[in-house]
CSV table of C-alpha atoms in Angstrom, one decimal:
chain,number,residue,atom,x,y,z
A,17,MET,CA,80.8,61.8,-61.8
A,18,ALA,CA,84.0,62.2,-63.8
A,19,LYS,CA,84.7,59.8,-66.7
A,20,THR,CA,87.4,57.2,-66.0
A,21,THR,CA,90.2,57.1,-68.5
A,22,THR,CA,91.7,53.7,-69.2
A,23,PHE,CA,94.8,52.6,-71.0
A,24,SER,CA,95.9,49.2,-72.5
A,25,CYS,CA,99.0,47.7,-74.0
A,26,SER,CA,98.8,47.3,-77.8
A,27,ALA,CA,101.2,44.3,-77.7
A,28,CYS,CA,99.7,42.1,-74.9
A,29,GLY,CA,96.4,43.9,-74.1
A,30,ALA,CA,97.1,44.4,-70.4
A,31,ALA,CA,94.9,47.1,-68.8
A,32,HIS,CA,96.5,50.1,-67.0
A,33,THR,CA,94.9,52.9,-65.0
A,34,ARG,CA,97.4,55.4,-66.2
A,35,TRP,CA,100.0,55.9,-68.9
A,36,SER,CA,103.6,54.8,-68.5
A,37,GLY,CA,106.4,54.3,-70.8
A,38,ARG,CA,106.8,50.6,-70.2
A,39,CYS,CA,104.2,47.8,-69.9
A,40,ASP,CA,104.3,45.8,-66.7
A,41,GLY,CA,102.8,42.8,-68.4
A,42,CYS,CA,105.0,42.2,-71.4
A,43,GLY,CA,107.9,44.6,-70.7
A,44,ASP,CA,107.6,46.4,-74.1
A,45,TRP,CA,108.3,50.2,-74.3
A,46,ASN,CA,105.9,52.8,-75.8
A,47,THR,CA,103.1,50.3,-76.3
A,48,ILE,CA,100.5,51.8,-73.8
A,49,ILE,CA,97.8,53.8,-75.5
A,50,GLN,CA,94.6,55.4,-74.3
A,51,ASP,CA,91.4,53.3,-74.9
A,52,VAL,CA,88.8,54.9,-77.1
A,53,PRO,CA,85.2,54.0,-76.3
A,54,ILE,CA,83.6,51.5,-78.6
A,55,SER,CA,80.5,53.6,-79.1
A,56,ALA,CA,79.5,57.2,-78.2
A,57,GLY,CA,76.3,58.2,-76.5
A,58,PRO,CA,74.6,58.0,-73.1
A,59,ALA,CA,76.0,55.3,-70.8
A,60,LYS,CA,72.6,53.5,-70.4
A,61,LYS,CA,71.8,53.5,-74.2
A,62,SER,CA,75.2,52.7,-75.7
A,63,LEU,CA,78.0,50.1,-75.3
A,64,GLY,CA,80.3,52.8,-73.9
A,65,GLY,CA,83.9,52.0,-73.4
A,66,LYS,CA,83.7,48.4,-72.0
A,67,ARG,CA,85.3,46.0,-74.4
A,68,GLY,CA,84.4,42.4,-75.2
A,69,GLN,CA,86.3,39.4,-76.5
A,70,SER,CA,87.9,39.3,-79.9
A,71,ILE,CA,86.1,36.9,-82.3
A,72,VAL,CA,87.9,34.4,-84.6
A,73,LEU,CA,87.9,35.4,-88.2
A,74,THR,CA,88.3,33.2,-91.2
A,75,ASP,CA,88.5,33.8,-95.0
A,76,LEU,CA,86.1,32.7,-97.7
A,77,SER,CA,88.3,29.7,-98.7
A,78,THR,CA,88.0,28.1,-95.3
A,79,GLU,CA,86.3,24.7,-95.7
A,80,GLU,CA,84.0,23.3,-93.0
A,81,THR,CA,82.3,19.9,-92.9
A,82,PRO,CA,78.6,20.1,-93.4
A,83,PRO,CA,76.5,19.6,-90.2
A,84,PRO,CA,75.5,16.1,-89.4
A,85,ARG,CA,71.8,15.3,-90.0
A,86,THR,CA,69.4,12.8,-88.4
A,87,LEU,CA,66.8,11.1,-90.6
A,88,CYS,CA,63.5,10.3,-89.1
A,89,GLY,CA,62.5,7.8,-91.8
A,90,VAL,CA,59.6,9.8,-93.2
A,91,GLU,CA,61.0,10.7,-96.6
A,92,GLU,CA,58.5,13.6,-97.1
A,93,LEU,CA,59.5,15.3,-93.8
A,94,ASP,CA,63.3,14.6,-94.3
A,95,ARG,CA,63.0,16.2,-97.8
A,96,VAL,CA,61.4,19.4,-96.5
A,97,LEU,CA,64.0,19.7,-93.7
A,98,GLY,CA,66.7,19.6,-96.4
A,99,GLY,CA,67.9,16.0,-95.8
A,100,GLY,CA,67.2,15.5,-92.1
A,101,LEU,CA,67.3,17.3,-88.8
A,102,VAL,CA,70.3,19.5,-88.1
A,103,PRO,CA,71.6,19.7,-84.5
A,104,ALA,CA,71.3,23.0,-82.6
A,105,SER,CA,68.7,24.3,-85.2
A,106,ALA,CA,65.5,26.2,-84.5
A,107,LEU,CA,62.4,25.5,-86.5
A,108,LEU,CA,59.0,27.3,-86.7
A,109,VAL,CA,56.0,25.4,-87.9
A,110,GLY,CA,52.8,27.3,-88.7
A,111,GLY,CA,49.3,26.3,-90.0
A,112,ASP,CA,45.6,26.8,-89.6
A,113,PRO,CA,44.0,25.5,-86.4
A,114,GLY,CA,43.0,21.8,-86.7
A,115,ILE,CA,45.1,21.3,-89.9
A,116,GLY,CA,47.2,18.6,-88.2
A,117,LYS,CA,50.3,20.4,-86.8
A,118,SER,CA,50.2,18.5,-83.4
A,119,THR,CA,49.6,15.2,-85.2
A,120,LEU,CA,52.5,15.7,-87.5
A,121,LEU,CA,54.9,16.8,-84.8
A,122,LEU,CA,53.9,13.9,-82.5
A,123,GLN,CA,54.5,11.4,-85.3
A,124,ALA,CA,57.8,13.2,-86.0
A,125,ALA,CA,58.8,13.0,-82.3
A,126,ALA,CA,58.1,9.3,-82.2
A,127,ARG,CA,60.1,8.7,-85.3
A,128,PHE,CA,63.1,10.7,-84.1
A,129,SER,CA,63.0,9.1,-80.6
A,130,ARG,CA,63.0,5.6,-82.2
A,131,ALA,CA,66.0,6.7,-84.3
A,132,GLY,CA,68.0,7.3,-81.1
A,133,VAL,CA,67.3,11.1,-80.6
A,134,LYS,CA,66.2,11.9,-77.0
A,135,THR,CA,63.0,13.8,-77.6
A,136,ILE,CA,60.9,16.0,-75.2
A,137,TYR,CA,57.4,17.1,-76.2
A,138,VAL,CA,56.2,20.2,-74.3
A,139,SER,CA,52.5,21.0,-74.7
A,140,GLY,CA,51.2,24.4,-73.7
A,141,GLU,CA,47.7,24.0,-75.2
A,142,GLU,CA,46.7,20.5,-74.2
A,143,ALA,CA,47.0,18.4,-71.0
A,144,SER,CA,49.3,15.4,-71.0
A,145,ALA,CA,46.3,13.1,-71.0
A,146,GLN,CA,45.1,14.6,-74.3
A,147,VAL,CA,48.5,14.1,-75.9
A,148,ARG,CA,48.5,10.5,-74.7
A,149,MET,CA,45.1,9.8,-76.2
A,150,ARG,CA,46.3,11.1,-79.5
A,151,ALA,CA,49.4,8.9,-79.3
A,152,ARG,CA,47.2,5.8,-78.6
A,153,ARG,CA,45.0,6.7,-81.6
A,154,LEU,CA,48.1,6.9,-83.8
A,155,GLY,CA,49.7,3.8,-82.4
A,156,LEU,CA,52.6,5.7,-80.9
A,157,GLU,CA,52.2,4.9,-77.2
A,158,ASP,CA,55.3,2.7,-77.1
A,159,ALA,CA,57.6,5.5,-78.5
A,160,PRO,CA,60.2,6.7,-76.0
A,161,VAL,CA,59.0,10.3,-76.1
A,162,GLN,CA,59.1,12.3,-72.8
A,163,LEU,CA,56.0,14.4,-72.3
A,164,ALA,CA,55.3,17.6,-70.3
A,165,ALA,CA,52.5,20.2,-70.1
A,166,GLU,CA,54.0,23.6,-69.1
A,167,THR,CA,53.8,27.2,-70.2
A,168,ASN,CA,56.4,28.8,-67.9
A,169,LEU,CA,59.5,29.4,-70.1
A,170,ARG,CA,61.9,29.5,-67.2
A,171,ASN,CA,60.8,26.1,-66.0
A,172,ILE,CA,61.0,24.7,-69.6
A,173,LEU,CA,64.5,25.9,-70.1
A,174,THR,CA,65.6,24.6,-66.7
A,175,THR,CA,64.2,21.2,-67.5
A,176,LEU,CA,65.8,21.1,-71.0
A,177,GLU,CA,69.2,22.1,-69.5
A,178,ALA,CA,69.0,19.3,-67.0
A,179,GLU,CA,67.6,16.6,-69.3
A,180,LYS,CA,69.9,17.5,-72.3
A,181,PRO,CA,67.6,16.2,-75.1
A,182,GLY,CA,68.5,16.1,-78.8
A,183,LEU,CA,65.1,17.5,-79.9
A,184,ALA,CA,62.5,19.6,-78.0
A,185,ILE,CA,59.0,20.4,-79.5
A,186,ILE,CA,57.2,23.4,-78.1
A,187,ASP,CA,53.5,23.4,-78.9
A,188,SER,CA,52.9,26.3,-79.1
A,189,ILE,CA,55.0,29.5,-78.9
A,190,GLN,CA,51.9,31.6,-78.4
A,191,THR,CA,51.2,29.9,-75.0
A,192,MET,CA,54.7,30.4,-73.6
A,193,TRP,CA,55.2,33.2,-71.1
A,194,ALA,CA,58.5,34.7,-69.7
A,195,ASP,CA,58.2,36.1,-66.2
A,196,ASN,CA,60.5,39.0,-67.1
A,197,VAL,CA,58.2,40.5,-69.7
A,198,ASP,CA,55.2,42.5,-68.4
A,199,SER,CA,52.6,41.5,-70.9
A,200,ALA,CA,50.0,38.7,-71.4
A,201,PRO,CA,50.9,35.3,-73.0
A,202,GLY,CA,50.4,35.5,-76.8
A,203,SER,CA,51.2,39.2,-77.1
A,204,VAL,CA,53.9,40.4,-79.4
A,205,SER,CA,56.4,41.0,-76.6
A,206,GLN,CA,55.9,37.6,-75.1
A,207,VAL,CA,56.2,35.8,-78.5
A,208,ARG,CA,59.3,37.7,-79.4
A,209,ALA,CA,61.0,37.1,-76.0
A,210,ALA,CA,60.1,33.4,-75.9
A,211,ALA,CA,61.3,32.7,-79.5
A,212,HIS,CA,64.6,34.6,-78.8
A,213,GLU,CA,65.2,32.6,-75.6
A,214,LEU,CA,64.4,29.3,-77.2
A,215,THR,CA,66.6,30.0,-80.3
A,216,THR,CA,69.6,31.1,-78.2
A,217,PHE,CA,69.2,28.1,-76.0
A,218,ALA,CA,69.2,25.8,-79.0
A,219,LYS,CA,72.5,27.4,-80.2
A,220,ARG,CA,74.3,27.3,-76.9
A,221,HIS,CA,73.3,23.8,-75.8
A,222,GLY,CA,73.2,22.0,-79.2
A,223,VAL,CA,69.5,21.2,-78.9
A,224,SER,CA,67.2,21.2,-81.9
A,225,ILE,CA,63.9,23.0,-81.1
A,226,ILE,CA,60.7,22.9,-83.1
A,227,MET,CA,58.2,25.7,-82.2
A,228,VAL,CA,54.6,25.7,-83.3
A,229,GLY,CA,53.1,29.0,-84.3
A,230,HIS,CA,49.5,30.1,-84.8
A,231,VAL,CA,48.5,31.8,-88.0
A,232,THR,CA,46.4,34.9,-88.7
A,233,LYS,CA,43.4,35.2,-91.0
A,234,GLU,CA,45.7,36.1,-93.8
A,235,GLY,CA,47.6,32.8,-93.3
A,236,GLN,CA,50.8,34.3,-91.9
A,237,ILE,CA,52.4,33.2,-88.6
A,238,ALA,CA,50.9,35.4,-85.8
A,239,GLY,CA,53.3,37.7,-84.0
A,240,PRO,CA,56.2,39.8,-85.2
A,241,ARG,CA,57.9,38.8,-88.5
A,242,VAL,CA,61.1,39.1,-86.6
A,243,VAL,CA,60.3,35.6,-85.1
A,244,GLU,CA,60.7,34.1,-88.6
A,245,HIS,CA,64.1,35.8,-88.9
A,246,MET,CA,65.3,34.4,-85.6
A,247,VAL,CA,64.8,30.8,-86.5
A,248,ASP,CA,66.7,28.7,-89.1
A,249,THR,CA,63.7,27.1,-90.8
A,250,VAL,CA,60.1,28.2,-91.3
A,251,LEU,CA,57.6,25.5,-92.4
A,252,TYR,CA,54.0,26.1,-93.3
A,253,PHE,CA,51.4,23.2,-93.0
A,254,GLU,CA,48.8,23.9,-95.7
A,255,GLY,CA,45.6,22.1,-96.8
A,256,GLU,CA,41.9,22.5,-97.2
A,257,ARG,CA,39.6,21.0,-94.6
A,258,GLY,CA,37.5,19.4,-97.4
A,259,HIS,CA,40.5,17.6,-98.8
A,260,GLN,CA,42.6,14.8,-97.2
A,261,PHE,CA,45.8,16.2,-98.7
A,262,ARG,CA,48.2,18.2,-96.5
A,263,ILE,CA,51.2,20.2,-97.8
A,264,LEU,CA,54.3,20.9,-95.7
A,265,ARG,CA,56.1,23.7,-97.3
A,266,ALA,CA,59.5,25.2,-96.4
A,267,VAL,CA,59.4,28.9,-97.0
A,268,LYS,CA,62.8,29.4,-95.3
A,269,ASN,CA,65.6,27.0,-94.8
A,270,ARG,CA,69.2,27.8,-93.9
A,271,PHE,CA,70.2,24.2,-94.3
A,272,GLY,CA,68.4,23.2,-97.5
A,273,PRO,CA,66.3,24.4,-100.5
A,274,ALA,CA,63.4,26.7,-99.8
A,275,ASP,CA,59.9,26.1,-101.4
A,276,GLU,CA,60.4,22.4,-101.0
A,277,ILE,CA,57.2,20.6,-100.2
A,278,GLY,CA,56.2,17.3,-98.6
A,279,VAL,CA,52.8,15.8,-99.3
A,280,PHE,CA,50.8,13.9,-96.7
A,281,GLU,CA,47.4,12.3,-96.6
A,282,MET,CA,45.2,12.6,-93.5
A,283,THR,CA,43.9,9.2,-92.5
A,284,GLY,CA,42.3,7.7,-89.4
A,285,LYS,CA,45.7,6.7,-88.1
A,286,GLY,CA,47.4,10.0,-88.7
A,287,LEU,CA,49.3,11.5,-91.5
A,288,ALA,CA,50.6,9.1,-94.2
A,289,GLN,CA,53.3,10.3,-96.6
A,290,VAL,CA,52.6,10.5,-100.3
A,291,THR,CA,55.6,9.5,-102.3
A,292,ASN,CA,54.0,10.3,-105.7
A,293,PRO,CA,52.0,13.5,-105.3
A,294,SER,CA,51.4,14.0,-109.0
A,295,ALA,CA,49.4,10.7,-109.2
A,296,LEU,CA,47.5,11.7,-106.1
A,297,PHE,CA,46.5,15.1,-107.4
A,298,LEU,CA,45.3,13.6,-110.7
A,299,SER,CA,43.6,10.6,-109.2
A,300,GLU,CA,40.2,12.3,-109.2
A,301,ARG,CA,40.5,13.5,-112.8
A,302,GLY,CA,37.8,11.8,-114.9
A,303,THR,CA,36.9,12.0,-118.5
A,304,PRO,CA,38.0,15.0,-120.5
A,305,SER,CA,35.8,18.0,-119.9
A,306,PRO,CA,35.9,21.7,-121.0
A,307,GLY,CA,37.8,23.9,-118.6
A,308,SER,CA,40.4,21.4,-117.5
A,309,ALA,CA,44.1,21.5,-118.1
A,310,VAL,CA,47.0,19.7,-116.5
A,311,PHE,CA,49.9,21.8,-115.4
A,312,ALA,CA,53.5,20.5,-115.0
A,313,GLY,CA,54.9,22.5,-112.2
A,314,ILE,CA,58.0,22.5,-109.9
A,315,GLU,CA,57.7,22.7,-106.2
A,316,GLY,CA,61.1,23.0,-104.6
A,317,THR,CA,63.2,20.4,-106.3
A,318,ARG,CA,60.4,18.0,-107.4
A,319,PRO,CA,58.1,18.2,-110.4
A,320,VAL,CA,54.4,18.0,-109.5
A,321,LEU,CA,51.5,17.6,-112.0
A,322,VAL,CA,48.2,19.2,-111.0
A,323,GLU,CA,44.9,19.9,-112.6
A,324,LEU,CA,43.7,23.4,-113.2
A,325,GLN,CA,39.9,23.9,-113.5
A,326,ALA,CA,38.2,26.9,-115.0
A,327,LEU,CA,34.5,27.9,-115.5
A,328,VAL,CA,33.4,30.7,-117.7
A,329,ALA,CA,29.7,31.6,-117.6
A,330,PRO,CA,27.6,34.7,-118.6
A,331,SER,CA,27.3,37.0,-115.6
A,332,PRO,CA,23.9,38.3,-114.4
A,333,HIS,CA,25.6,41.2,-112.7
A,334,SER,CA,26.9,44.5,-114.0
A,335,GLN,CA,30.4,43.7,-112.8
A,336,PRO,CA,31.5,40.1,-113.6
A,337,ARG,CA,33.1,38.0,-110.9
A,338,ARG,CA,36.7,36.8,-110.8
A,339,THR,CA,37.1,34.1,-108.2
A,340,VAL,CA,40.4,32.2,-107.7
A,341,VAL,CA,41.3,29.3,-105.4
A,342,GLY,CA,45.0,28.3,-105.2
A,343,TRP,CA,46.4,30.9,-107.5
A,344,ASP,CA,47.1,34.7,-107.6
A,345,SER,CA,44.0,36.7,-108.5
A,346,GLY,CA,46.1,39.5,-109.9
A,347,ARG,CA,47.9,37.2,-112.2
A,348,LEU,CA,44.5,35.9,-113.5
A,349,ALA,CA,43.5,39.5,-114.3
A,350,MET,CA,46.7,39.9,-116.3
A,351,ILE,CA,46.1,36.7,-118.3
A,352,LEU,CA,42.5,37.8,-119.1
A,353,ALA,CA,43.8,41.3,-120.2
A,354,VAL,CA,46.5,39.7,-122.5
A,355,LEU,CA,44.0,37.3,-124.1
A,356,GLU,CA,41.7,40.3,-124.9
A,357,ALA,CA,44.4,42.7,-126.0
A,358,ARG,CA,46.7,40.4,-128.0
A,359,CYS,CA,44.4,37.6,-129.2
A,360,GLY,CA,41.1,39.5,-129.4
A,361,ILE,CA,39.2,37.1,-127.1
A,362,PRO,CA,37.0,39.2,-124.8
A,363,PHE,CA,35.8,38.1,-121.3
A,364,ALA,CA,33.6,41.1,-120.7
A,365,GLY,CA,30.3,40.1,-119.3
A,366,LEU,CA,31.5,36.7,-118.3
A,367,ASP,CA,32.1,35.3,-114.7
A,368,VAL,CA,35.5,33.5,-114.4
A,369,TYR,CA,36.2,30.9,-111.8
A,370,LEU,CA,39.6,29.2,-111.4
A,371,ASN,CA,40.5,26.4,-109.1
A,372,VAL,CA,43.6,24.4,-108.4
A,373,ALA,CA,42.5,20.8,-107.8
A,374,GLY,CA,43.6,19.0,-104.6
A,375,GLY,CA,44.0,22.1,-102.4
A,376,LEU,CA,47.5,22.9,-103.7
A,377,LYS,CA,48.7,26.5,-103.9
A,378,ILE,CA,50.7,27.5,-107.0
A,379,GLY,CA,53.0,30.5,-107.1
A,380,GLU,CA,55.2,30.1,-110.1
A,381,PRO,CA,54.6,32.1,-113.3
A,382,ALA,CA,55.0,28.9,-115.4
A,383,ALA,CA,51.3,28.2,-114.8
A,384,ASP,CA,50.3,31.1,-117.0
A,385,LEU,CA,49.9,29.0,-120.2
A,386,ALA,CA,48.0,26.2,-118.4
A,387,VAL,CA,45.6,28.8,-116.9
A,388,ALA,CA,45.1,30.4,-120.4
A,389,ALA,CA,44.4,26.9,-121.8
A,390,ALA,CA,41.8,26.1,-119.1
A,391,LEU,CA,40.1,29.5,-119.6
A,392,LEU,CA,39.9,29.1,-123.4
A,393,SER,CA,38.7,25.5,-123.1
A,394,ALA,CA,35.9,26.6,-120.7
A,395,ARG,CA,35.0,29.6,-122.9
A,396,GLU,CA,34.9,27.7,-126.2
A,397,ASP,CA,33.4,24.6,-124.5
A,398,THR,CA,36.1,22.5,-126.0
A,399,ALA,CA,38.0,19.8,-124.0
A,400,LEU,CA,41.8,19.6,-124.2
A,401,PRO,CA,43.2,16.1,-125.0
A,402,VAL,CA,43.4,14.1,-121.8
A,403,ASP,CA,47.0,13.1,-122.3
A,404,THR,CA,48.4,16.6,-122.7
A,405,VAL,CA,50.3,18.8,-120.2
A,406,VAL,CA,50.8,22.5,-120.5
A,407,PHE,CA,53.2,25.0,-119.0
A,408,GLY,CA,54.9,28.3,-119.8
A,409,GLU,CA,55.0,31.9,-118.8
A,410,ILE,CA,53.0,34.6,-120.7
A,411,SER,CA,54.4,38.1,-121.1
A,412,LEU,CA,52.4,41.3,-121.5
A,413,SER,CA,53.3,41.4,-125.2
A,414,GLY,CA,51.8,38.0,-125.8
A,415,ALA,CA,55.1,36.3,-126.1
A,416,LEU,CA,55.8,33.0,-124.4
A,417,ARG,CA,58.8,32.5,-122.1
A,418,PRO,CA,60.3,29.1,-121.4
A,419,ALA,CA,59.9,27.7,-117.9
A,420,PRO,CA,63.0,26.5,-115.9
A,421,GLN,CA,63.6,22.8,-115.5
A,422,THR,CA,61.6,22.0,-118.6
A,423,GLU,CA,63.2,18.5,-118.9
A,424,ASN,CA,62.2,17.5,-115.4
A,425,ARG,CA,58.6,18.6,-116.0
A,426,LEU,CA,58.5,16.5,-119.2
A,427,LYS,CA,60.0,13.5,-117.6
A,428,GLU,CA,57.4,13.6,-114.8
A,429,ALA,CA,54.6,13.9,-117.4
A,430,GLN,CA,56.0,11.0,-119.4
A,431,LYS,CA,56.3,8.8,-116.3
A,432,LEU,CA,52.6,9.3,-115.5
A,433,GLY,CA,51.5,8.3,-119.0
A,434,PHE,CA,51.1,11.6,-120.8
A,435,THR,CA,52.0,11.5,-124.5
A,436,SER,CA,52.0,15.2,-125.5
A,437,ALA,CA,53.0,18.5,-124.0
A,438,ILE,CA,52.6,22.2,-125.0
A,439,ALA,CA,55.6,24.3,-123.9
A,440,PRO,CA,57.2,27.6,-125.2
A,441,ALA,CA,60.2,27.4,-127.5
A,442,GLY,CA,63.6,27.9,-126.0
A,443,GLY,CA,63.7,25.7,-122.9
A,444,LYS,CA,66.1,22.7,-122.7
A,445,THR,CA,63.9,19.6,-123.3
A,446,GLY,CA,66.6,16.9,-123.4
A,447,THR,CA,65.5,13.5,-124.7
A,448,VAL,CA,62.0,12.3,-123.6
A,449,ALA,CA,61.0,9.3,-125.6
A,450,GLY,CA,57.4,8.8,-126.5
A,451,LEU,CA,56.3,12.4,-125.8
A,452,THR,CA,55.1,14.7,-128.6
A,453,LEU,CA,56.1,18.3,-127.9
A,454,THR,CA,54.3,21.3,-129.4
A,455,ARG,CA,56.3,24.6,-129.0
A,456,PRO,CA,54.3,27.7,-130.0
A,457,SER,CA,56.3,30.9,-130.2
A,458,ASP,CA,53.6,33.3,-128.9
A,459,LEU,CA,50.1,33.3,-127.4
A,460,VAL,CA,48.4,33.9,-130.7
A,461,GLY,CA,50.1,30.8,-132.2
A,462,PHE,CA,49.1,28.8,-129.2
A,463,VAL,CA,45.4,29.7,-129.5
A,464,GLY,CA,45.4,29.0,-133.2
A,465,GLU,CA,47.1,25.6,-132.9
A,466,THR,CA,45.1,24.4,-129.9
A,467,PHE,CA,41.7,25.8,-130.5
A,468,GLY,CA,41.8,26.6,-134.2
A,469,ALA,CA,41.3,30.4,-133.8
A,470,GLY,CA,43.6,33.3,-133.3
């Protein structure tokens, strides 16, 4: 079949089947040119010569009003969302099974519906009766939330288009199936297709959609990572089953700061927000004991104080154990190597156990100095002062690097009653009354000043 050659007017854009000297649309002369295909290649695998609509372009100086936000009234949830729920946004919430994702989202749905946002909760894993039982247990049966139990994506989108809600919660994305994809529900193809359809629906119809995602054994959201790139916000619901604390962490947020956390406490009546997480993480801290150090960290935009616990004991095995909970095991190996190489303190033949109290996971390098303090305290069987916080980054040369937002860390420590702090020299400390600050220049000086050896 011969290729069809098309022409268009460069002045008005009128289409012509053949070239002529004058445009019939606008009347200009010598403005008709032959159309060049947008892309080259086979017709079924390229865009070919068919043209679309021109998009509106703006410059970098164009000012736009920030999107309006809806507050649900739970400060911890609003903080993680970046200041409230943004219309036409797509959110993905992941977490271990039984950690409390459905409980959190049902409480959030009730809050948003009471704030005037029409909310629809679609459950693909539980029957409507089970969701109602949970609502009665949480005392939310009077909330104006509309409920449905469905897994057919076409039916769900049709219902959302007819009802026009402000917020739709899909629990969960792994149970949804699209009838145009030839694979089983929960497969990579189905998860990708369902997430794409829900995200584009949110943008076109101005509906905020929250999707629940399962996690793998490694703690990552199951399915292709492209699902996390499709949505605007990715939240992880973390916590240990043995602890009542739950951490809602924003690992991606196009409308607010990433790595922001919200702290909740699991109770018999659902999740209760914790407005002062530092006091909660230190509530079980008793008398001073060897191997304990308080770290002043930053999670998102808020300072958080947490206890680091270390245990160093002779190893009965030929290869000593290195066990870490809540921190990076590779970073622990680096700290042990620096202590041995730069300070002459060996850990050969000793089992080392490190734990972050309260089930919190720490990822910032500023915890290096607090980890070293806990390890040395456990090894020397010497307790650190109970009113001292420690933070700072350790380099491979043994030098100490200042941590960002030093002043905020010190203010949080002073607010909780700590009277002394150990931090590297160089950071901006500001004015913190009633707090004695020790600023060693390197790791050797820190060991000598704190433990009397070096």
